[in-house]
């Protein structure tokens, strides 16, 4: 289980996230909702070790990851699929797989290249294409593949459907629930509740870097209200 407890962090001495507490468990999808600038990306980047905590704790299965560098956090099983995909424009799909694949130490890898290709068959069809030649949806699939090949226990997905056509959005969202059912703990951000209604177990709404509401996703109306209350001030 990944837990953030009273986490605060920011940039250049300014605070963006204030006392954020949340958890995500294996088999569950926890959605972070919020308007532009609410701090969703900052939250995932902090969980990945990219933005250092100024106070609070980040723990994975009780192990303290607070202040640990991103490569250490990733090696412990917390893998980020960043906003904007960030695939390598000049590397082929095959090369992405080769670079990303980390067979698990001392146990069978859950995500072998073959299993990852079976989940995302489109990538097999684009095997020799470079990252920069892929469509947005294909890049998103490749970014997800890159994270899975690192054998995660926690997957952080930052606005995975941003800029994608509705059909591709459905395809990407369709991957998330099965990945959770396979045992992953998934924390994902989304700008609108509608996108995650069918896949989230738990939802947290951020406003101006603070938790405005949090609860099981069976009560999305409360959460939608929390999003709508007041100005769209992030
Ligand atoms: N690298 C950075 N340096 C300084 N300030 C930043 C940096 N990244 C984000 N911020 C600021 O932190 C605040 C939260 O931004 P963040 O990207 O986390 O929000 P978000 O909810 O993910 O927004 P969006 O939906 O637009 O992606 C904003 O005020 C933003 O300007």
GROMACS .gro file of N, CA and C and ligand atoms in nm, residues 11-12 16 34-43 83 158-159 162 191, ligand 1:
model
   85
   11UNK      N    1   0.756   2.432  -0.495
   11UNK     CA    2   0.868   2.468  -0.582
   11UNK      C    3   0.928   2.600  -0.536
   12UNK      N    4   1.057   2.608  -0.539
   12UNK     CA    5   1.129   2.734  -0.511
   12UNK      C    6   1.081   2.800  -0.382
   16UNK      N    7   0.282   2.417  -0.274
   16UNK     CA    8   0.173   2.386  -0.366
   16UNK      C    9   0.077   2.286  -0.304
   34UNK      N   10  -0.935   1.745  -0.993
   34UNK     CA   11  -0.910   1.885  -0.958
   34UNK      C   12  -0.895   1.967  -1.084
   35UNK      N   13  -0.922   2.095  -1.071
   35UNK     CA   14  -0.911   2.184  -1.187
   35UNK      C   15  -0.764   2.207  -1.221
   36UNK      N   16  -0.741   2.274  -1.332
   36UNK     CA   17  -0.604   2.306  -1.373
   36UNK      C   18  -0.534   2.381  -1.261
   37UNK      N   19  -0.414   2.335  -1.229
   37UNK     CA   20  -0.335   2.404  -1.128
   37UNK      C   21  -0.368   2.364  -0.985
   38UNK      N   22  -0.458   2.266  -0.967
   38UNK     CA   23  -0.497   2.224  -0.831
   38UNK      C   24  -0.384   2.151  -0.758
   39UNK      N   25  -0.290   2.096  -0.836
   39UNK     CA   26  -0.177   2.027  -0.774
   39UNK      C   27  -0.173   1.877  -0.802
   40UNK      N   28  -0.250   1.832  -0.901
   40UNK     CA   29  -0.258   1.688  -0.931
   40UNK      C   30  -0.122   1.632  -0.975
   41UNK      N   31  -0.061   1.702  -1.070
   41UNK     CA   32   0.070   1.655  -1.120
   41UNK      C   33   0.174   1.662  -1.009
   42UNK      N   34   0.169   1.768  -0.932
   42UNK     CA   35   0.264   1.782  -0.821
   42UNK      C   36   0.249   1.665  -0.724
   43UNK      N   37   0.126   1.623  -0.701
   43UNK     CA   38   0.101   1.511  -0.609
   43UNK      C   39   0.166   1.382  -0.662
   83UNK      N   40   0.251   1.300  -1.725
   83UNK     CA   41   0.165   1.380  -1.813
   83UNK      C   42   0.244   1.410  -1.941
  158UNK      N   43  -0.064   1.003  -1.479
  158UNK     CA   44  -0.097   1.145  -1.478
  158UNK      C   45  -0.174   1.183  -1.605
  159UNK      N   46  -0.302   1.208  -1.588
  159UNK     CA   47  -0.393   1.244  -1.698
  159UNK      C   48  -0.367   1.157  -1.822
  162UNK      N   49  -0.529   1.261  -2.164
  162UNK     CA   50  -0.520   1.401  -2.208
  162UNK      C   51  -0.496   1.409  -2.359
  191UNK      N   52  -0.907   1.540  -1.506
  191UNK     CA   53  -0.966   1.672  -1.489
  191UNK      C   54  -1.115   1.665  -1.458
  235LIG     N1   55   0.811   2.305  -1.201
  235LIG     C1   56   0.737   2.398  -1.141
  235LIG     N2   57   0.791   2.508  -1.090
  235LIG     C2   58   0.716   2.603  -1.027
  235LIG     N3   59   0.582   2.592  -1.011
  235LIG     C3   60   0.520   2.484  -1.062
  235LIG     C4   61   0.594   2.380  -1.128
  235LIG     N4   62   0.507   2.284  -1.166
  235LIG     C5   63   0.385   2.325  -1.125
  235LIG     N5   64   0.392   2.445  -1.061
  235LIG     C6   65   0.280   2.518  -1.002
  235LIG     O1   66   0.218   2.433  -0.906
  235LIG     C7   67   0.077   2.449  -0.910
  235LIG     C8   68   0.011   2.314  -0.930
  235LIG     O2   69   0.047   2.266  -1.061
  235LIG     P1   70   0.017   2.117  -1.108
  235LIG     O3   71   0.078   2.101  -1.243
  235LIG     O4   72   0.055   2.025  -1.001
  235LIG     O5   73  -0.142   2.120  -1.118
  235LIG     P2   74  -0.241   2.023  -1.196
  235LIG     O6   75  -0.359   2.007  -1.108
  235LIG     O7   76  -0.169   1.901  -1.238
  235LIG     O8   77  -0.278   2.110  -1.322
  235LIG     P3   78  -0.312   2.062  -1.474
  235LIG     O9   79  -0.446   1.996  -1.467
  235LIG    O10   80  -0.314   2.192  -1.547
  235LIG    O11   81  -0.203   1.970  -1.518
  235LIG     C9   82   0.046   2.549  -1.020
  235LIG    O12   83   0.029   2.676  -0.960
  235LIG    C10   84   0.171   2.547  -1.105
  235LIG    O13   85   0.193   2.672  -1.165
   0.00000   0.00000   0.00000
